[in-house]
């Protein structure tokens, strides 16, 4: 007689497809998943506790390492929160530089997602193509601020360095090149029947579910909710640029793929406009004094990082160190819906659904 | 079927293009001027103001100074200056605040060693690390 | 702005972080310059006209700024309406404090009493004029005398945000859980429990999430002593 039992599968912290140190305890019955429980905390480094002991300029290198694939938006989060409370005005050129680097970082981060997601699904070529383009973006950042991933570029009141000679022309050349390359990715992947079979109709959820679980970014837009913080709660100078926000319908994996690829195209559009209107000369740092003291008060500011809504809740007592600094991390909140999505699915779809949420463990654990 | 063939067309066309990878250990990779590499220290310029120690986010710089031996001059001169590269994150804040550009960064980044003690660099080593120093370090420095 | 000022260049001898003696010297110089300017201004005023001289006061080195009342915030009527609806539907002393957070984009904020929080949360979600269906952020703060849990809510329908603070004591800290109303709060409450030790009765699965399961103590508290201090 054949007797079947439920099996506990441990998708352990060390796994090539979990995008970091992430553990998933999965109970399976044959091929169907009955229950999934994520276990996190393997990369917890105590950033929030450390921040209570560091000045605002010293926290910026720590924020780089939270969401290490898009460190510019992390830098901007803490700087924006401090500037909101200080009510200081940022020079034009600094604002333009900030938008350019944040959009370049969005393209780089979506390219990593594209490469690794397709690698999880089994295709090896898109990974190499995506990283070939990403290498050029990282070289641009290397010229600008001296590092490829942990930039430490923004400061309260502006940015640290001005763009070197010829950097803006290189950005323009890259934007033009990316336009052809997105066409190439489209031809390579979007029509592929195997890809469509693996992503259409899988892992979908309704807009009400998405709002209830507090999802943000592409996870929310793929379900049909048109919510992009760059348009609905504009920060920096995003209200001066024209761009569209792609919205999906069912929230399944194919919608998420299309939304992210379209976001790359829209970012290229913003880059074109920013490079065209780039101010000729000017300061890149406002007058904020050497020691940055944020007046007493509290503020919650939110920006749109490639993964979703990255927020910073800052409580200040008027000193040069924050009293409490909490980061609202998008990957942490987006991961809550995973047990619900996985219930009843086949084991084979587990990696695809997890990859579609686009998490970065440095951000989940802070 | 068409989707698969279109994808194959893209990969086959890429086969004919140039390689984009470097053979790293055999050919050196040049870094741009602003690259944040290992620091270089010049004891002559240091005025022992302690700004670099105070601003370091990981507290990896330790220094001691002593009074200037020449009774005519004020101020201190530097006695020992150590950077612990186990925890230095090459964030560049120390060069940003040094008023005399005594601590500057070079373009070297290769620090691998076989023992942890080798990563605790003292003043002599930092002084001898003086090739490929980058040109812009601190916009407010006295030259 | 001159080029030198723009690039942040200074005169020789002027350092970024002056030693106290130098700072004192600099203040004295500035003070001297100020009194010189004041004397020049007085001379000018005296030479200008009799009527002006009659009203010219002696300029004091530190003028006290008159506190002008701030103009009313555009969100004030909205806040008043919220407070009124909550007081009517839930009870008299539900709202302890309400104010507008000006630097934060004029965000209406309310402090809700701890034991009324569960009902108020349900009202905020279900009432038509509120319709706060999106929980943006949930965080805990340790003020030394008490602890607080701060919620940032957003209403997609009315495009309006709201900040709620709920206070609790340090000993036996507990705040009613809102996981059934906003499932987004699930992991956030676990994180606040893990790092600050605030209990959330009503949460289905309250255990440690970021720290190891057998950790003792709550790291984010202000009086937390790390086990290995020297490392």
XYZ file of C-alpha atoms in Angstrom:
740
model
C 0.000 0.000 0.000
C 1.218 3.487 -0.778
C 0.922 5.999 1.967
C 1.627 9.654 1.464
C 2.614 12.174 4.100
C 3.206 15.830 4.190
C 6.873 16.731 3.783
C 8.746 19.665 5.211
C 11.107 21.160 2.657
C 13.659 23.632 3.882
C 14.643 26.111 1.198
C 17.595 27.019 3.302
C 19.335 30.291 3.940
C 22.057 29.285 1.526
C 20.371 28.880 -1.825
C 21.158 30.300 -5.239
C 17.620 31.379 -5.995
C 16.471 33.033 -2.830
C 18.318 36.262 -3.624
C 20.231 36.399 -0.409
C 20.170 34.690 2.960
C 16.502 33.878 3.133
C 14.951 30.749 4.547
C 11.591 29.347 3.558
C 9.989 26.430 5.388
C 7.612 24.792 2.951
C 5.163 22.008 3.743
C 4.337 20.086 0.595
C 1.858 17.375 -0.189
C 3.049 15.717 -3.369
C 3.636 18.646 -5.687
C 1.314 21.142 -4.021
C 2.435 23.536 -1.357
C 0.122 23.593 1.644
C 1.933 26.100 3.791
C 5.008 28.278 3.532
C 6.701 30.197 6.289
C 9.505 32.664 5.644
C 12.275 33.032 8.216
C 14.359 36.177 8.015
C 16.926 37.894 10.154
C 20.105 36.287 8.862
C 21.421 39.627 7.650
C 20.246 41.845 10.496
C 23.018 44.318 11.202
C 21.298 46.706 13.585
C 21.365 49.789 11.364
C 18.589 51.493 13.309
C 20.336 51.031 16.636
C 23.661 52.190 15.246
C 22.029 55.258 13.755
C 21.198 56.570 17.209
C 24.885 56.999 17.845
C 26.065 58.484 14.553
C 25.714 61.912 13.021
C 23.692 62.346 9.854
C 26.723 62.360 7.590
C 28.079 59.239 9.204
C 24.822 57.319 8.675
C 24.960 57.746 4.905
C 27.562 54.976 4.292
C 25.408 52.650 6.409
C 22.319 53.320 4.327
C 24.267 52.353 1.189
C 24.472 48.864 2.481
C 20.814 48.364 3.194
C 19.463 47.996 -0.320
C 22.784 47.464 -1.948
C 21.448 47.282 -5.488
C 20.072 50.806 -5.461
C 22.166 52.675 -2.954
C 21.439 56.126 -4.375
C 17.779 55.969 -3.396
C 18.787 54.842 0.080
C 21.140 57.784 0.429
C 18.401 60.076 -0.745
C 15.922 58.754 1.817
C 17.867 59.826 4.869
C 19.010 63.067 3.301
C 15.455 63.954 2.266
C 14.101 63.293 5.760
C 16.722 65.538 7.353
C 16.161 68.254 4.768
C 12.392 68.150 5.254
C 12.788 68.868 8.932
C 15.461 71.495 8.366
C 13.419 73.121 5.563
C 16.538 73.899 3.548
C 16.476 74.637 -0.167
C 18.615 72.565 -2.483
C 20.481 74.153 -5.438
C 19.217 73.367 -8.954
C 22.262 71.551 -10.160
C 22.282 69.304 -7.118
C 18.640 68.395 -7.707
C 19.289 67.510 -11.320
C 22.299 65.414 -10.403
C 20.224 63.622 -7.806
C 17.464 62.777 -10.279
C 19.955 61.594 -12.882
C 21.751 59.253 -10.509
C 18.529 57.933 -9.013
C 17.102 57.097 -12.408
C 20.345 55.489 -13.533
C 20.220 53.433 -10.387
C 16.636 52.423 -11.115
C 17.696 51.142 -14.537
C 20.647 49.279 -13.015
C 18.473 47.675 -10.358
C 15.808 46.587 -12.834
C 18.519 45.106 -15.012
C 19.696 42.983 -12.103
C 16.130 41.886 -11.534
C 15.711 41.032 -15.194
C 18.948 39.044 -15.326
C 18.477 37.086 -12.126
C 14.783 36.437 -12.614
C 15.343 34.878 -15.993
C 18.264 32.950 -14.552
C 15.885 31.538 -11.936
C 13.503 30.525 -14.685
C 16.316 28.749 -16.475
C 17.581 31.137 -19.160
C 21.260 32.017 -18.945
C 21.779 34.529 -21.781
C 19.702 37.456 -20.502
C 21.807 37.512 -17.331
C 24.961 38.240 -19.312
C 23.310 40.868 -21.482
C 21.770 42.659 -18.520
C 25.065 42.743 -16.668
C 26.904 43.995 -19.713
C 24.735 47.116 -19.684
C 24.846 47.393 -15.945
C 28.635 47.428 -16.114
C 28.489 50.622 -18.135
C 26.191 52.262 -15.610
C 28.494 51.242 -12.774
C 31.472 52.654 -14.654
C 29.643 55.951 -14.902
C 29.065 55.922 -11.162
C 32.696 55.046 -10.620
C 33.724 58.178 -12.458
C 31.252 60.304 -10.587
C 31.716 59.304 -6.979
C 34.513 56.791 -6.765
C 32.646 53.583 -6.019
C 30.559 51.123 -7.952
C 27.939 50.048 -5.461
C 28.286 51.854 -2.140
C 28.256 55.411 -3.336
C 28.132 57.631 -0.230
C 27.298 60.409 -2.663
C 24.439 62.469 -1.269
C 24.841 64.857 1.625
C 22.316 66.831 3.635
C 21.993 69.953 1.505
C 23.155 68.654 -1.846
C 25.565 66.166 -3.289
C 29.213 65.641 -2.568
C 30.931 66.056 -5.945
C 30.001 67.865 -9.081
C 29.894 65.890 -12.324
C 33.342 65.659 -13.968
C 34.033 66.895 -17.488
C 32.135 65.024 -20.155
C 30.105 62.931 -17.735
C 26.774 64.305 -18.863
C 27.564 63.452 -22.485
C 28.334 59.907 -21.432
C 24.986 59.705 -19.675
C 23.287 60.841 -22.852
C 25.154 58.253 -24.899
C 24.166 55.551 -22.447
C 20.511 56.576 -22.554
C 20.550 56.271 -26.339
C 22.246 52.904 -26.158
C 19.747 51.590 -23.606
C 16.889 52.369 -25.968
C 18.217 49.847 -28.473
C 19.071 47.367 -25.794
C 15.572 47.303 -24.326
C 14.326 46.418 -27.806
C 16.848 43.602 -27.833
C 15.672 42.271 -24.494
C 12.125 42.428 -25.715
C 12.925 40.374 -28.765
C 14.895 37.906 -26.704
C 12.387 37.239 -23.953
C 8.905 38.654 -24.307
C 7.679 36.416 -27.094
C 9.356 33.285 -25.814
C 6.676 30.613 -25.412
C 8.407 28.914 -22.518
C 8.619 32.201 -20.653
C 4.961 32.948 -21.260
C 3.932 29.534 -20.043
C 5.866 29.955 -16.859
C 4.646 33.423 -16.023
C 1.164 34.018 -17.373
C -1.590 33.529 -14.829
C 0.724 32.555 -11.998
C 0.984 34.334 -8.702
C -1.796 36.838 -9.290
C -3.683 38.758 -6.639
C -6.331 41.430 -6.473
C -5.860 45.131 -5.914
C -7.672 44.967 -2.567
C -5.298 42.315 -1.342
C -2.359 44.364 -2.485
C -3.545 47.442 -0.603
C -4.414 45.473 2.509
C -0.973 43.867 2.654
C 0.718 47.214 2.214
C 2.531 46.328 -0.990
C 4.190 49.078 -2.969
C 6.095 49.653 -6.149
C 5.624 47.298 -9.055
C 3.848 44.738 -6.861
C 1.032 47.230 -6.343
C 0.998 48.598 -9.870
C 0.888 45.163 -11.486
C -2.362 44.499 -9.622
C -3.992 47.540 -11.162
C -3.505 50.302 -8.601
C -1.980 53.353 -10.220
C 0.236 54.572 -7.402
C 3.722 55.922 -7.998
C 5.245 58.174 -5.393
C 7.096 60.159 -8.022
C 3.769 61.285 -9.408
C 1.368 61.160 -6.479
C 3.609 62.543 -3.725
C 6.284 64.258 -5.763
C 9.625 64.885 -4.144
C 12.799 66.512 -5.479
C 12.066 67.900 -8.966
C 10.132 64.980 -10.398
C 7.125 67.191 -11.019
C 9.053 68.823 -13.860
C 9.487 65.686 -15.909
C 7.017 63.958 -18.190
C 6.824 60.228 -17.834
C 4.152 57.522 -17.696
C 3.522 55.000 -14.999
C 2.931 51.464 -16.291
C 0.038 49.628 -14.653
C -0.836 45.944 -14.968
C -4.119 44.155 -14.563
C -3.991 40.864 -12.757
C -0.822 41.023 -10.708
C 0.617 37.885 -12.227
C 4.268 37.465 -13.051
C 3.995 38.457 -16.679
C 2.414 41.772 -15.707
C 5.238 42.413 -13.280
C 7.798 41.686 -15.979
C 6.118 44.049 -18.416
C 5.781 46.779 -15.793
C 9.451 46.626 -14.916
C 10.622 46.680 -18.511
C 8.361 49.614 -19.214
C 9.747 51.372 -16.156
C 13.223 51.067 -17.629
C 11.973 52.797 -20.761
C 10.334 55.560 -18.754
C 13.500 56.076 -16.741
C 15.411 56.517 -19.985
C 12.846 59.149 -20.938
C 13.430 61.010 -17.674
C 17.175 60.812 -18.214
C 16.811 62.382 -21.664
C 14.835 65.271 -20.262
C 17.165 65.790 -17.318
C 20.258 65.840 -19.503
C 18.608 68.305 -21.848
C 17.692 70.777 -19.126
C 20.805 70.328 -17.043
C 21.835 73.716 -15.596
C 25.130 75.091 -16.822
C 26.945 75.909 -13.647
C 26.090 76.331 -10.039
C 26.733 75.138 -6.538
C 26.079 71.539 -5.663
C 25.733 72.040 -1.951
C 23.508 74.382 0.039
C 24.871 76.339 2.968
C 24.227 74.039 5.869
C 27.263 74.447 8.056
C 29.751 71.809 8.969
C 27.805 70.170 11.755
C 24.292 69.273 10.711
C 21.721 69.834 13.425
C 18.174 68.924 12.607
C 15.559 70.905 14.562
C 13.395 68.972 16.993
C 10.385 67.249 15.527
C 9.430 64.174 13.622
C 8.769 63.455 9.992
C 7.920 60.548 7.759
C 9.093 60.956 4.183
C 8.681 58.411 1.439
C 10.338 57.964 -1.955
C 9.953 55.519 -4.796
C 12.859 53.123 -4.853
C 13.027 50.416 -7.536
C 11.471 48.013 -5.047
C 8.665 50.132 -3.749
C 8.026 52.761 -1.141
C 11.162 53.422 0.857
C 10.269 55.578 3.816
C 12.182 57.108 6.660
C 10.618 58.032 9.984
C 12.930 60.417 11.772
C 12.481 61.633 15.343
C 14.903 64.358 16.223
C 15.606 66.075 19.514
C 17.509 68.991 18.024
C 20.948 67.456 18.319
C 23.357 66.367 15.624
C 22.385 62.711 16.020
C 18.890 61.357 15.433
C 16.845 60.154 18.393
C 15.073 57.423 16.462
C 15.515 56.507 12.859
C 13.261 53.923 11.312
C 13.416 52.845 7.718
C 10.233 51.558 6.150
C 11.758 48.999 3.845
C 9.739 47.928 0.788
C 11.115 44.408 0.571
C 10.183 43.724 4.206
C 6.592 44.730 3.630
C 6.305 43.116 0.205
C 7.448 39.778 1.554
C 4.440 39.411 3.814
C 2.208 38.314 0.977
C 4.441 35.371 0.063
C 2.757 32.703 2.250
C -0.608 33.664 0.802
C 0.624 33.531 -2.778
C 2.312 30.190 -2.379
C -0.622 28.322 -0.878
C -1.904 25.788 -3.398
C 0.796 26.390 -5.980
C 3.156 23.823 -7.402
C 6.647 23.622 -5.991
C 8.012 24.449 -9.407
C 6.460 27.904 -9.263
C 7.955 28.759 -5.897
C 11.141 30.294 -7.227
C 9.330 32.208 -9.939
C 6.860 33.779 -7.501
C 9.584 34.653 -5.012
C 11.648 36.223 -7.758
C 8.730 38.255 -8.992
C 8.457 40.127 -5.707
C 12.022 41.422 -6.167
C 13.481 41.411 -2.691
C 16.923 42.374 -1.516
C 17.833 40.771 1.767
C 19.933 43.669 2.948
C 16.756 45.654 2.959
C 14.507 43.011 4.475
C 16.712 42.718 7.515
C 18.204 46.207 7.744
C 7.629 28.911 -32.096
C 8.278 32.364 -33.515
C 9.186 33.743 -30.099
C 11.853 31.113 -29.614
C 13.320 31.748 -33.054
C 13.458 35.494 -32.545
C 15.292 34.956 -29.294
C 17.755 32.614 -30.980
C 18.377 35.272 -33.598
C 19.421 37.738 -30.911
C 21.841 35.316 -29.288
C 23.389 34.299 -32.577
C 23.960 37.918 -33.557
C 25.666 38.613 -30.233
C 28.099 35.776 -30.863
C 29.743 37.801 -33.593
C 30.350 40.887 -31.453
C 33.432 41.758 -29.429
C 34.050 40.334 -25.955
C 33.175 42.613 -23.075
C 35.028 40.873 -20.276
C 38.470 41.626 -18.847
C 41.037 38.998 -17.939
C 41.470 40.660 -14.579
C 44.510 39.317 -12.772
C 46.522 39.251 -15.983
C 45.610 42.677 -17.256
C 45.324 45.501 -14.738
C 42.022 47.344 -14.514
C 42.536 51.083 -14.426
C 40.255 53.017 -12.131
C 39.062 56.570 -12.763
C 40.584 59.450 -10.872
C 37.922 59.756 -8.181
C 38.105 56.121 -7.154
C 38.135 55.565 -3.410
C 41.035 53.263 -2.728
C 43.456 52.715 0.135
C 44.556 55.869 1.911
C 47.909 57.650 1.730
C 49.102 59.601 4.733
C 51.600 62.451 4.849
C 52.858 63.114 8.400
C 54.345 66.483 7.471
C 50.936 67.924 6.717
C 49.026 66.495 9.654
C 48.087 68.987 12.378
C 46.493 66.427 14.747
C 43.077 68.058 14.641
C 41.345 64.686 15.181
C 38.641 65.403 12.609
C 39.242 62.146 10.774
C 38.936 60.138 13.986
C 35.712 61.894 14.877
C 34.028 61.523 11.521
C 34.911 57.892 10.828
C 31.622 55.927 10.925
C 33.309 52.726 12.047
C 36.010 54.212 14.316
C 38.876 52.600 12.503
C 41.442 55.419 12.777
C 43.546 55.780 15.916
C 46.217 58.385 16.311
C 48.438 59.922 18.944
C 50.220 63.202 18.758
C 52.831 64.995 20.811
C 53.748 68.585 21.312
C 55.930 70.149 18.656
C 59.607 69.714 19.698
C 60.478 73.172 18.380
C 59.513 75.580 21.216
C 58.882 78.375 18.731
C 56.030 76.676 16.903
C 52.545 75.994 18.293
C 50.470 72.910 17.791
C 51.175 69.226 17.770
C 52.860 66.818 15.441
C 51.815 63.294 14.744
C 53.351 60.385 16.587
C 51.418 57.311 15.473
C 48.604 56.957 12.970
C 46.914 53.622 12.346
C 44.032 52.575 10.179
C 42.402 49.230 10.847
C 41.492 47.895 7.438
C 39.398 45.104 8.885
C 36.676 47.656 9.497
C 37.552 50.535 7.175
C 34.800 50.765 4.567
C 36.704 53.195 2.280
C 33.857 55.658 2.587
C 36.071 58.701 2.069
C 34.713 60.811 4.934
C 38.170 61.139 6.517
C 39.658 62.747 3.403
C 36.596 64.951 3.066
C 37.181 66.634 6.432
C 40.974 66.724 6.612
C 41.815 70.444 6.459
C 45.357 69.988 5.183
C 44.870 66.966 2.885
C 47.200 64.896 4.988
C 44.994 61.854 4.427
C 44.185 61.326 0.780
C 43.045 58.342 -1.210
C 44.867 56.455 -3.896
C 43.488 54.263 -6.618
C 44.738 50.992 -5.172
C 42.210 48.536 -3.871
C 44.050 45.264 -3.525
C 44.404 44.549 0.181
C 44.081 40.789 0.468
C 46.348 39.233 3.088
C 46.845 35.874 4.674
C 46.552 36.997 8.268
C 44.428 39.578 10.067
C 47.433 41.299 11.591
C 48.566 42.368 8.153
C 45.448 44.473 7.816
C 46.351 46.878 10.598
C 48.337 49.485 8.717
C 50.576 51.965 10.500
C 51.928 55.343 9.542
C 54.982 54.126 7.617
C 52.979 51.839 5.384
C 50.394 54.517 4.719
C 53.142 56.997 3.896
C 54.804 54.660 1.456
C 51.539 53.982 -0.354
C 52.072 57.031 -2.514
C 51.389 56.075 -6.126
C 48.269 57.005 -8.057
C 47.005 59.511 -5.538
C 43.799 61.083 -6.673
C 43.691 64.745 -7.414
C 40.516 65.990 -5.746
C 40.165 65.188 -2.100
C 38.838 68.039 -0.095
C 37.370 71.163 -1.618
C 38.063 73.192 1.498
C 41.685 72.320 2.083
C 44.460 74.839 2.599
C 47.034 74.061 -0.047
C 27.475 85.082 -4.119
C 31.119 85.278 -5.049
C 32.936 82.376 -6.648
C 34.914 81.803 -3.490
C 31.795 81.584 -1.381
C 30.157 79.285 -3.887
C 33.023 76.830 -3.885
C 33.264 76.967 -0.132
C 36.748 78.406 -0.102
C 37.820 80.263 2.957
C 40.578 82.621 3.986
C 43.791 81.233 5.285
C 43.713 80.724 8.978
C 40.028 79.948 8.961
C 39.418 76.308 9.683
C 36.224 74.291 9.355
C 35.947 73.288 12.984
C 37.612 76.009 14.977
C 39.049 75.267 18.392
C 37.111 77.019 21.155
C 39.723 79.742 21.404
C 39.519 80.464 17.729
C 35.749 80.303 17.809
C 35.781 82.833 20.628
C 38.131 85.047 18.651
C 35.942 84.753 15.622
C 32.867 85.698 17.614
C 34.692 88.623 19.092
C 35.686 89.769 15.629
C 32.144 89.374 14.419
C 30.929 91.203 17.490
C 33.356 94.044 16.875
C 32.288 94.205 13.289
C 28.686 94.294 14.416
C 29.229 97.097 16.900
C 31.180 98.999 14.254
C 28.301 98.560 11.851
C 25.876 99.536 14.571
C 27.859 102.675 15.288
C 27.924 103.518 11.584
C 24.203 102.917 11.368
C 23.626 105.162 14.352
C 25.734 107.898 12.811
C 23.798 107.623 9.598
C 20.504 107.704 11.405
C 21.561 110.789 13.359
C 22.665 112.533 10.180
C 19.541 111.537 8.259
C 16.799 113.525 9.929
C 15.432 114.804 13.188
C 12.209 112.833 12.995
C 14.119 109.643 12.331
C 16.636 110.377 15.095
C 13.801 110.784 17.562
C 12.582 107.245 16.862
C 15.997 105.570 16.351
C 16.650 103.248 19.253
C 20.119 102.152 20.214
C 20.590 98.814 18.354
C 21.149 96.053 20.877
C 23.549 93.216 19.953
C 20.842 90.533 20.353
C 17.416 91.583 19.112
C 14.584 89.474 20.436
C 12.393 88.311 17.588
C 8.715 88.860 18.131
C 6.843 85.565 17.963
C 4.270 86.035 15.245
C 1.328 83.670 15.310
C 1.531 81.212 12.409
C -1.203 81.388 9.826
C -3.715 78.546 10.147
C -2.765 75.420 8.277
C -4.898 74.418 5.270
C -5.412 70.998 6.781
C -6.746 72.286 10.089
C -10.461 71.971 9.180
C -9.830 68.407 8.059
C -8.153 67.586 11.340
C -11.026 69.122 13.293
C -13.491 67.048 11.333
C -11.524 63.874 12.049
C -11.349 64.608 15.768
C -15.057 65.314 15.863
C -16.018 62.093 14.050
C -13.797 59.960 16.255
C -15.088 61.558 19.437
C -18.666 61.069 18.351
C -18.357 57.479 17.255
C -15.898 56.036 19.775
C -16.041 58.057 22.923
C -15.218 61.248 24.672
C -11.573 60.985 25.669
C -10.333 58.967 22.730
C -8.235 61.683 21.165
C -5.668 62.895 23.671
C -3.966 65.395 21.394
C -4.242 66.512 17.810
C -1.931 68.743 15.808
C -0.673 69.455 12.317
C 2.892 68.396 11.557
C 3.996 71.388 9.486
C 7.435 70.426 8.119
C 6.071 67.028 7.098
C 3.726 68.455 4.471
C 1.080 69.550 6.975
C 0.262 66.013 8.025
C -2.702 65.746 10.436
C -1.640 63.816 13.539
C -3.604 62.453 16.462
C -2.655 60.778 19.710
C -5.193 58.079 20.544
C -5.756 56.573 23.961
C -4.425 53.047 24.313
C -7.577 51.228 25.360
C -9.705 52.830 22.623
C -7.256 52.108 19.848
C -8.805 48.853 18.587
C -12.213 50.439 17.985
C -10.712 53.587 16.518
C -8.648 51.568 14.058
C -11.730 49.765 12.810
C -13.524 53.075 12.455
C -10.645 54.544 10.458
C -10.808 51.718 7.991
C -14.546 51.367 7.576
C -15.975 54.855 7.923
C -16.680 56.463 4.562
C -15.194 59.855 5.301
C -11.974 58.223 6.486
C -11.427 55.166 4.242
C -7.808 54.701 5.388
C -7.057 51.472 3.622
C -3.293 51.644 3.163
C -0.954 51.305 6.118
C 2.275 52.957 5.054
C 4.363 52.536 8.151
C 4.252 51.152 11.662
C 7.116 51.903 14.008
C 7.848 51.885 17.688
C 9.726 54.613 19.533
C 11.254 54.448 22.979
C 10.946 57.748 24.788
C 12.594 57.188 28.134
C 9.492 57.604 30.265
C 7.062 55.779 27.996
C 6.930 54.048 24.643
C 4.893 54.828 21.578
C 3.735 53.077 18.470
C 3.343 55.356 15.449
C 1.121 54.503 12.482
C 1.118 56.320 9.160
C -2.070 55.674 7.215
C -3.142 56.731 3.758
C -6.511 56.860 2.089
C -6.414 56.069 -1.618
C -9.945 57.353 -2.082
C -9.460 60.787 -0.581
C -5.731 61.044 -1.233
C -5.027 62.032 2.319
C -2.535 60.845 4.886
C -2.802 60.616 8.657
C -0.439 59.931 11.516
C -1.607 58.166 14.684
C 0.397 57.769 17.865
C -0.543 55.406 20.671
C 1.263 55.654 23.999
C 2.007 52.892 26.423
C 4.133 52.418 29.566
C 7.512 50.844 29.638
C 6.608 48.090 32.085
C 4.171 45.661 30.505
C 3.981 47.635 27.288
C 1.046 46.567 25.179
C -0.916 48.038 22.300
C -3.916 46.333 20.658
C -2.965 44.664 17.416
C -4.387 45.892 14.116
C -3.386 42.911 12.007
C -6.961 41.935 11.291
C -7.781 45.390 10.019
C -4.602 45.973 8.011
C -2.731 42.690 7.322
C 0.278 44.809 6.427
C 0.871 45.288 10.135
C 1.698 41.626 10.705
C 5.445 41.601 10.335
C 5.872 45.193 11.432
C 4.307 44.407 14.796
C 6.543 41.381 15.118
C 9.525 43.615 14.488
C 8.416 46.123 17.135
C 7.896 43.290 19.591
C 11.298 41.841 18.811
C 13.296 45.029 19.047
C 11.362 47.024 21.635
C 9.366 44.520 23.655
C 5.887 45.952 23.103
C 3.232 43.239 23.290
C 0.372 43.202 20.772
C -2.586 41.218 22.103
C -4.683 39.940 19.229
C -1.751 39.195 16.956
C -1.939 35.619 15.754
C 1.774 34.867 15.619
C 3.842 37.168 17.821
C 7.412 35.961 17.969
C 10.877 37.203 17.209
C 11.554 37.959 13.602
C 14.964 39.605 13.172
C 16.904 38.478 16.228
C 17.601 34.781 16.866
C 14.733 32.955 18.538
C 16.499 32.465 21.848
C 17.729 36.033 22.296
C 17.160 37.667 25.667
C 16.368 41.329 25.808
C 15.078 43.914 23.382
C 17.908 45.633 21.538
C 16.358 48.890 20.447
C 15.447 49.984 23.962
C 17.457 52.858 25.292
C 18.595 50.946 28.357
C 19.707 47.835 26.523
C 23.093 46.519 27.628
C 24.769 44.459 24.896
C 26.087 41.135 26.050
C 29.591 41.612 24.708
C 30.346 45.268 25.160
C 34.005 45.166 24.309
C 33.604 43.736 20.843
